[in-house]
Coordinates of C-alpha atoms and ligand atoms in Angstrom, one line a residue:
M1 CA 25.5 -48.1 -153.6
K2 CA 27.8 -50.9 -154.6
R3 CA 25.2 -52.4 -156.9
E4 CA 24.8 -49.1 -158.6
R5 CA 28.5 -48.8 -159.2
D6 CA 28.5 -52.4 -160.7
T7 CA 25.7 -51.4 -163.0
D8 CA 27.6 -48.3 -164.1
Q9 CA 30.6 -50.4 -164.8
Q10 CA 28.6 -52.9 -166.8
I11 CA 27.2 -50.1 -168.9
L12 CA 30.7 -48.7 -169.6
E13 CA 32.0 -52.1 -170.4
A14 CA 29.2 -52.7 -172.9
I15 CA 30.0 -49.4 -174.6
D16 CA 33.7 -50.2 -174.7
R17 CA 33.1 -53.7 -176.2
W18 CA 30.9 -52.1 -178.9
L19 CA 33.4 -49.4 -179.7
E20 CA 36.2 -52.0 -180.0
R21 CA 34.3 -54.5 -182.0
Q22 CA 31.9 -52.5 -184.1
V23 CA 33.2 -49.0 -184.4
A24 CA 37.0 -48.5 -184.2
G25 CA 37.9 -50.3 -187.4
K26 CA 35.2 -48.6 -189.5
V27 CA 35.6 -44.9 -188.5
A28 CA 38.3 -43.9 -191.0
R29 CA 36.3 -45.0 -194.1
L30 CA 32.9 -43.7 -192.9
E31 CA 34.4 -40.5 -191.8
H32 CA 36.5 -39.8 -194.9
D33 CA 33.5 -40.7 -197.2
D34 CA 31.1 -38.7 -194.9
V35 CA 28.7 -41.6 -194.8
Y36 CA 25.9 -41.7 -192.2
P37 CA 26.7 -44.6 -189.9
A38 CA 23.3 -46.3 -190.2
E39 CA 24.5 -49.7 -188.8
M40 CA 26.0 -48.0 -185.8
V41 CA 22.8 -46.1 -185.2
G42 CA 21.0 -49.4 -185.0
Q43 CA 23.5 -50.7 -182.5
M44 CA 23.2 -47.5 -180.4
T45 CA 19.5 -48.0 -180.4
K46 CA 20.0 -51.5 -178.9
L47 CA 22.4 -50.1 -176.4
G48 CA 19.7 -47.8 -175.2
L49 CA 21.6 -44.6 -176.0
F50 CA 18.6 -42.8 -177.5
G51 CA 17.0 -43.1 -174.1
A52 CA 20.1 -42.6 -172.0
T53 CA 18.8 -39.6 -170.0
I54 CA 15.1 -40.2 -170.5
G55 CA 13.3 -41.4 -167.3
P56 CA 12.7 -45.2 -166.8
Q57 CA 8.9 -44.6 -166.6
Y58 CA 9.1 -43.8 -170.3
G59 CA 11.5 -46.7 -171.2
G60 CA 14.7 -44.7 -170.9
L61 CA 17.8 -45.6 -168.9
G62 CA 17.5 -42.5 -166.7
L63 CA 21.2 -42.1 -166.4
P64 CA 22.7 -39.4 -164.2
A65 CA 24.6 -36.7 -166.1
E66 CA 27.9 -37.9 -164.5
L67 CA 27.7 -41.4 -166.0
Y68 CA 26.2 -40.0 -169.3
A69 CA 29.2 -37.7 -169.6
R70 CA 31.6 -40.6 -169.1
I71 CA 29.9 -42.5 -171.9
V72 CA 30.0 -39.5 -174.2
A73 CA 33.7 -39.0 -173.5
R74 CA 34.5 -42.7 -174.2
I75 CA 32.6 -42.7 -177.5
S76 CA 34.2 -39.4 -178.5
E77 CA 37.6 -41.0 -178.0
V78 CA 36.8 -43.3 -180.9
W79 CA 34.4 -41.1 -183.0
M80 CA 33.0 -37.9 -181.7
S81 CA 30.3 -37.7 -184.5
L82 CA 28.4 -40.6 -183.0
T83 CA 27.7 -38.7 -179.8
G84 CA 26.0 -35.9 -181.8
I85 CA 23.4 -38.3 -183.2
F86 CA 22.0 -39.3 -179.8
N87 CA 22.8 -36.1 -177.9
S88 CA 20.8 -33.7 -180.2
H89 CA 18.0 -36.2 -179.9
L90 CA 18.2 -36.2 -176.1
M91 CA 18.2 -32.4 -176.0
M92 CA 14.8 -32.5 -177.8
S93 CA 13.7 -35.3 -175.4
L94 CA 14.8 -33.2 -172.4
L95 CA 12.6 -30.3 -173.4
V96 CA 9.5 -32.6 -173.7
E97 CA 10.3 -34.4 -170.4
K98 CA 11.0 -31.2 -168.5
F99 CA 8.4 -28.9 -169.9
G100 CA 5.8 -30.9 -171.8
D101 CA 2.4 -31.8 -170.4
K102 CA 1.4 -35.4 -169.6
K103 CA -0.2 -36.1 -172.9
L104 CA 2.9 -34.9 -174.9
K105 CA 5.2 -37.0 -172.7
T106 CA 3.3 -40.2 -172.9
R107 CA 2.8 -39.8 -176.6
Y108 CA 6.4 -39.1 -177.5
L109 CA 8.9 -40.1 -174.8
P110 CA 8.5 -43.9 -175.1
K111 CA 9.1 -43.6 -178.8
F112 CA 12.1 -41.3 -178.3
A113 CA 13.6 -43.6 -175.7
A114 CA 13.3 -46.6 -177.9
G115 CA 14.9 -44.7 -180.8
E116 CA 11.7 -45.3 -182.9
I117 CA 11.4 -41.6 -183.5
R118 CA 14.7 -39.8 -183.6
G119 CA 15.4 -36.1 -184.0
G120 CA 17.1 -33.0 -182.6
L121 CA 16.9 -29.4 -181.6
A122 CA 16.3 -26.7 -184.2
L123 CA 17.2 -23.2 -182.9
T124 CA 19.7 -21.7 -185.3
E125 CA 18.7 -19.8 -188.4
P126 CA 20.7 -18.4 -191.3
N127 CA 20.7 -14.9 -189.7
A128 CA 20.7 -15.9 -186.0
G129 CA 22.9 -18.3 -183.9
T130 CA 24.3 -16.7 -180.8
D131 CA 21.6 -14.0 -180.9
L132 CA 18.8 -16.5 -180.7
Q133 CA 16.2 -13.8 -180.0
A134 CA 16.8 -12.5 -183.6
I135 CA 15.2 -15.6 -185.2
R136 CA 12.6 -15.0 -187.9
M137 CA 10.7 -18.2 -187.9
Q138 CA 7.1 -17.4 -187.2
A139 CA 4.3 -19.5 -185.7
V140 CA 0.8 -18.1 -186.2
K141 CA -2.2 -19.6 -184.4
E142 CA -5.1 -20.9 -186.6
G143 CA -7.8 -22.7 -184.6
D144 CA -6.3 -25.7 -183.0
H145 CA -3.1 -25.5 -185.0
Y146 CA -0.1 -23.2 -185.5
V147 CA 1.2 -22.5 -188.9
L148 CA 5.1 -22.3 -189.2
N149 CA 7.1 -20.5 -191.8
G150 CA 10.8 -20.0 -191.9
T151 CA 14.2 -21.8 -192.2
K152 CA 16.5 -23.4 -189.7
T153 CA 20.1 -24.2 -190.5
W154 CA 23.0 -26.3 -189.2
I155 CA 20.5 -28.7 -187.6
S156 CA 22.1 -32.0 -186.5
N157 CA 20.2 -35.1 -187.6
G158 CA 18.4 -32.8 -190.0
I159 CA 18.1 -35.4 -192.8
H160 CA 17.8 -38.6 -190.9
G161 CA 15.8 -37.3 -188.0
A162 CA 11.9 -37.3 -188.1
C163 CA 11.0 -34.9 -185.2
F164 CA 12.5 -31.7 -183.9
A165 CA 12.0 -29.2 -181.1
V166 CA 11.7 -26.0 -183.1
L167 CA 12.0 -22.5 -181.7
A168 CA 9.7 -19.9 -183.3
K169 CA 8.3 -16.5 -182.8
T170 CA 4.6 -16.4 -181.7
D171 CA 4.8 -12.7 -181.1
P172 CA 7.4 -11.0 -183.3
N173 CA 6.8 -7.6 -181.7
A174 CA 7.2 -8.7 -178.1
D175 CA 9.3 -6.6 -175.8
P176 CA 11.5 -8.0 -174.4
R177 CA 12.0 -10.2 -177.5
H178 CA 12.2 -13.5 -175.7
K179 CA 8.7 -13.2 -174.4
G180 CA 7.5 -13.7 -178.0
M181 CA 9.2 -17.0 -178.5
S182 CA 7.7 -20.5 -178.2
M183 CA 9.0 -24.1 -178.7
F184 CA 7.1 -26.6 -180.8
L185 CA 7.6 -30.3 -181.3
C186 CA 7.4 -30.8 -185.0
E187 CA 7.2 -34.1 -187.0
K188 CA 8.3 -34.0 -190.6
G189 CA 5.3 -34.0 -192.9
P190 CA 3.6 -31.7 -195.5
G191 CA 5.2 -28.3 -195.3
F192 CA 8.2 -29.4 -193.2
S193 CA 11.2 -30.9 -195.0
A194 CA 15.0 -31.1 -194.9
G195 CA 16.8 -28.9 -197.3
R196 CA 20.4 -29.5 -198.4
K197 CA 22.9 -31.4 -196.3
L198 CA 25.7 -29.0 -195.3
E199 CA 29.3 -29.9 -196.2
K200 CA 31.6 -29.6 -193.2
L201 CA 35.3 -29.5 -192.3
G202 CA 34.9 -32.3 -189.8
Y203 CA 32.1 -33.8 -187.6
K204 CA 31.4 -36.0 -190.6
G205 CA 29.0 -38.9 -190.8
I206 CA 26.3 -37.1 -188.9
D207 CA 24.0 -35.0 -191.1
S208 CA 23.8 -31.3 -190.6
A209 CA 21.1 -29.7 -192.7
E210 CA 18.7 -26.9 -193.4
L211 CA 15.1 -27.4 -192.3
V212 CA 12.5 -25.7 -194.4
F213 CA 9.0 -24.8 -193.1
Q214 CA 6.4 -23.6 -195.6
D215 CA 2.9 -23.3 -194.2
Y216 CA 3.6 -26.3 -191.9
R217 CA 0.7 -27.0 -189.6
V218 CA 1.5 -28.3 -186.1
P219 CA -1.2 -29.2 -183.6
A220 CA -1.5 -26.6 -180.8
A221 CA -1.0 -29.6 -178.4
N222 CA 2.6 -29.7 -179.6
L223 CA 3.4 -26.3 -178.2
I224 CA 5.8 -27.4 -175.4
G225 CA 4.6 -26.3 -172.0
G226 CA 1.1 -25.4 -173.5
E227 CA 1.7 -21.6 -173.1
E228 CA 3.2 -19.2 -175.6
G229 CA 6.3 -17.1 -174.7
R230 CA 8.2 -19.8 -172.9
G231 CA 10.4 -21.1 -175.7
F232 CA 13.5 -19.0 -175.0
Q233 CA 13.7 -20.0 -171.3
Q234 CA 13.1 -23.6 -172.3
A235 CA 16.0 -23.5 -174.8
V236 CA 18.3 -22.0 -172.2
A237 CA 17.2 -24.5 -169.6
G238 CA 18.5 -27.3 -171.8
L239 CA 21.9 -25.7 -172.2
E240 CA 23.4 -26.9 -168.9
L241 CA 23.2 -30.5 -169.9
G242 CA 24.0 -29.6 -173.5
R243 CA 27.2 -28.0 -172.4
I244 CA 28.2 -30.8 -170.1
N245 CA 27.8 -33.1 -173.1
V246 CA 29.9 -30.9 -175.4
A247 CA 32.5 -30.7 -172.6
A248 CA 32.5 -34.5 -172.3
R249 CA 33.1 -34.7 -176.1
G250 CA 36.1 -32.4 -175.6
V251 CA 37.5 -34.7 -172.9
G252 CA 37.2 -37.6 -175.4
V253 CA 38.9 -35.8 -178.3
A254 CA 41.6 -34.4 -176.1
A255 CA 42.3 -37.9 -174.6
A256 CA 42.3 -39.5 -178.0
A257 CA 44.9 -36.9 -179.3
L258 CA 47.0 -37.6 -176.2
A259 CA 46.8 -41.4 -176.7
E260 CA 47.8 -41.1 -180.4
A261 CA 50.7 -38.7 -179.5
L262 CA 51.9 -41.0 -176.7
R263 CA 52.0 -44.0 -178.9
Y264 CA 53.6 -42.3 -181.9
S265 CA 56.2 -40.5 -179.8
Q266 CA 57.4 -43.8 -178.4
Q267 CA 57.7 -45.4 -181.9
R268 CA 59.2 -42.7 -183.9
E269 CA 62.9 -42.2 -183.6
T270 CA 65.1 -39.3 -184.5
F271 CA 68.8 -38.8 -183.7
G272 CA 69.0 -42.3 -182.3
K273 CA 66.2 -42.2 -179.8
P274 CA 62.4 -42.2 -179.6
I275 CA 61.1 -38.6 -179.9
C276 CA 59.4 -38.9 -176.5
E277 CA 62.8 -38.7 -175.0
H278 CA 63.4 -35.2 -176.5
Q279 CA 62.5 -32.5 -174.0
A280 CA 60.5 -30.5 -176.6
I281 CA 58.1 -33.4 -177.0
Q282 CA 57.9 -34.1 -173.3
L283 CA 56.8 -30.6 -172.7
K284 CA 54.0 -31.1 -175.1
L285 CA 53.0 -34.4 -173.6
G286 CA 53.0 -33.0 -170.1
E287 CA 50.7 -30.2 -171.1
M288 CA 48.4 -32.4 -173.0
A289 CA 48.0 -34.9 -170.2
T290 CA 47.3 -32.1 -167.7
R291 CA 44.7 -30.6 -170.0
V292 CA 42.9 -34.0 -170.2
E293 CA 42.9 -34.5 -166.5
A294 CA 41.7 -30.9 -165.7
A295 CA 39.0 -31.1 -168.3
R296 CA 37.8 -34.5 -167.0
L297 CA 37.6 -33.0 -163.4
L298 CA 35.7 -29.9 -164.6
V299 CA 33.2 -32.1 -166.4
R300 CA 32.7 -34.3 -163.5
N301 CA 32.2 -31.4 -161.1
A302 CA 29.5 -29.8 -163.4
A303 CA 27.8 -33.1 -164.0
E304 CA 27.6 -33.9 -160.3
M305 CA 26.2 -30.5 -159.5
Y306 CA 23.6 -31.0 -162.2
D307 CA 22.7 -34.4 -160.7
R308 CA 22.3 -32.8 -157.3
G309 CA 19.8 -30.4 -158.8
E310 CA 22.1 -27.4 -158.2
R311 CA 22.5 -24.4 -160.5
C312 CA 25.5 -25.1 -162.6
D313 CA 25.4 -22.8 -165.6
M314 CA 28.8 -21.3 -164.6
E315 CA 30.4 -24.7 -163.9
A316 CA 29.0 -26.2 -167.1
G317 CA 30.2 -23.2 -169.0
M318 CA 33.7 -23.6 -167.5
A319 CA 33.8 -27.3 -168.4
K320 CA 32.6 -26.6 -171.9
Y321 CA 35.1 -23.8 -172.5
F322 CA 38.1 -25.6 -171.0
A323 CA 37.5 -29.1 -172.4
S324 CA 36.7 -27.9 -175.9
E325 CA 39.9 -25.7 -175.9
A326 CA 41.8 -28.7 -174.5
A327 CA 40.5 -30.8 -177.4
F328 CA 41.5 -28.1 -179.9
E329 CA 45.0 -27.6 -178.4
N330 CA 45.7 -31.3 -177.9
A331 CA 44.6 -32.2 -181.5
H332 CA 47.0 -29.5 -182.8
E333 CA 49.9 -30.7 -180.6
A334 CA 49.3 -34.3 -181.6
M335 CA 49.5 -33.3 -185.2
R336 CA 52.8 -31.6 -184.6
I337 CA 54.2 -34.5 -182.7
H338 CA 53.3 -36.7 -185.7
G339 CA 55.4 -34.4 -188.0
G340 CA 54.5 -34.9 -191.7
Y341 CA 52.4 -38.0 -190.8
G342 CA 50.1 -35.8 -188.8
Y343 CA 49.1 -34.3 -192.1
S344 CA 48.3 -37.6 -193.6
K345 CA 44.7 -38.9 -193.9
E346 CA 46.0 -42.3 -192.8
F347 CA 46.5 -41.2 -189.2
A348 CA 43.6 -40.4 -186.9
V349 CA 45.1 -37.1 -185.7
E350 CA 44.0 -35.3 -188.9
R351 CA 40.4 -36.2 -188.1
L352 CA 40.8 -35.0 -184.5
Y353 CA 42.2 -31.8 -185.8
R354 CA 39.1 -31.3 -188.0
D355 CA 36.6 -32.4 -185.4
A356 CA 37.9 -30.3 -182.4
P357 CA 37.0 -26.8 -183.6
L358 CA 33.3 -27.6 -183.7
L359 CA 33.4 -28.1 -179.9
C360 CA 34.5 -24.5 -179.5
I361 CA 31.5 -23.3 -181.5
G362 CA 28.5 -25.6 -180.7
E363 CA 26.2 -25.2 -177.7
G364 CA 27.3 -21.6 -177.2
T365 CA 30.6 -20.3 -178.7
N366 CA 33.6 -20.1 -176.4
E367 CA 33.5 -16.3 -176.7
M368 CA 30.1 -16.5 -175.1
Q369 CA 31.1 -19.0 -172.5
R370 CA 33.7 -16.7 -171.0
I371 CA 31.1 -13.9 -170.9
I372 CA 28.6 -16.1 -169.2
I373 CA 31.2 -17.3 -166.7
A374 CA 32.2 -13.7 -165.9
R375 CA 28.6 -12.6 -165.5
Q376 CA 27.8 -15.4 -163.1
L377 CA 31.0 -14.7 -161.2
I378 CA 30.0 -11.1 -160.7
R379 CA 26.4 -12.0 -159.8
R380 CA 27.6 -14.6 -157.2
N381 CA 30.2 -12.2 -155.7
P382 CA 28.5 -8.8 -155.2
I383 CA 30.5 -6.3 -153.2
Ligands
FAD401 C1 28.4 -28.8 -187.2 C2 27.4 -27.9 -186.5 C3 26.2 -28.5 -185.9 C4 25.3 -27.6 -185.3 N1 24.1 -28.2 -184.8 C5 23.1 -27.4 -184.4 C6 21.8 -28.0 -184.0 O1 21.6 -29.2 -184.0 N2 20.8 -27.1 -183.7 C7 21.0 -25.8 -183.7 O2 20.0 -25.1 -183.4 N3 22.2 -25.2 -184.1 C8 23.2 -26.0 -184.4 N4 24.4 -25.4 -184.8 C9 24.6 -24.0 -184.8 C10 25.5 -23.4 -183.7 O3 24.8 -23.5 -182.5 C11 25.8 -22.0 -184.1 O4 26.7 -22.0 -185.2 C12 26.4 -21.3 -182.9 O5 25.5 -21.0 -181.9 C13 27.0 -19.9 -183.4 O6 26.1 -19.2 -184.1 P1 26.5 -18.5 -185.5 O7 27.1 -19.6 -186.3 O8 25.3 -17.9 -186.1 O9 27.6 -17.5 -185.2 P2 27.4 -15.9 -184.8 O10 26.3 -15.8 -183.7 O11 27.1 -15.1 -186.0 O12 28.8 -15.5 -184.1 C14 29.9 -15.2 -185.0 C15 31.1 -14.8 -184.0 O13 30.7 -13.7 -183.2 C16 30.9 -14.0 -181.8 N5 29.8 -13.3 -181.1 C17 28.5 -13.2 -181.4 N6 27.9 -12.5 -180.5 C18 28.8 -12.1 -179.6 C19 28.8 -11.3 -178.3 N7 27.6 -10.8 -177.9 N8 29.9 -11.1 -177.7 C20 31.1 -11.7 -178.1 N9 31.2 -12.4 -179.2 C21 30.0 -12.6 -179.9 C22 30.7 -15.5 -181.8 O14 31.3 -16.0 -180.6 C23 31.4 -15.9 -183.0 O15 32.8 -15.9 -182.8 C24 25.4 -26.2 -185.3 C25 26.6 -25.7 -185.9 C26 27.5 -26.5 -186.5 C27 28.8 -25.8 -187.1

């Protein structure tokens, strides 16, 4: 047990060193210019982050969700965009590891873990995000291949990624609709290309793009799980870990906003004293710190349940909802504490303010999270 804790500590220290030496000083420029952080991606590969949650038998680190979440929170304190680059990739990897057959796993997982092939998860379409069962992408079987046609949008790593888990309809007339959905592992090639890079408010550096499929042929062996009609359940099964991840990002952004506000409020003076001595600012700091602490505990709770193999959709939803709102509120308050300087591009708080809203949208909007929490509450507490 002690050894394990030492190892965890070593991993966290290696991440901290990297963030301090290689990342912190470069974020502002890369972020404002919306430049893909290629050098940092190379360093993340060496740190093993592209295999963080993949099993050691495939060359991954096999980290538990609890430690993974702490890593994600730390990186997000410095630059949240970086976590999207490996997390989307790990969501794709999770589907292969959890549902793929032996052949698919041995073919892809070692390359995913080494960061040799990187990619993401392609669910959303121009007409369907929350209502995933309304997607239009079709996969039609032709011999030992499926032919895919359609467009995905908002896909993280869309330009720089090479391989994606893609949700498509194999039976558009199925009733219920989810029974007609299947997940395919698709490598870029003839008929599958990235469309335009989408311009965003924040979450810069990482490429969000449209993916276009025109008569793209994928081997039937790349149908994840080997059976049609499982895609929707597979997508949903990945969401618990996905939500823990987004929640951990929320912890990081909320903590960063608090740290910036704490520092600034002790430096800036008005009416002869540091602004942190004004009660109005203290009320904000007190609320911000409490949100960070509560968000951290909710994330830890959900991650520990996940690691114990317990059902944690409600807890992951609570963590995601609370921590992303904490990031949003803390970023806003940090900006107000900075006064006019909070509106300046020279201070980090304006980036946090632009990054935070994404966390309320991605991996299931916060409107949906509350509905999911309530449904589970009712199901777990029948009268
Ligand atoms: C930067 C970024 C990166 C992304 N990365 C990826 C990615 O890598 N892969 C991927 O597949 N997708 C990705 N997405 C897409 C993201 O998952 C969707 O944007 C999200 O699921 C919401 O879907 P939508 O945008 O279609 O909104 P809609 O589904 O159209 O929702 C619009 C509004 O209606 C609300 N709403 C919808 N239905 C209900 C309901 N039943 N009850 C109450 N309220 C409801 C929503 O909460 C929201 O407020 C990304 C998005 C962004 C912005």
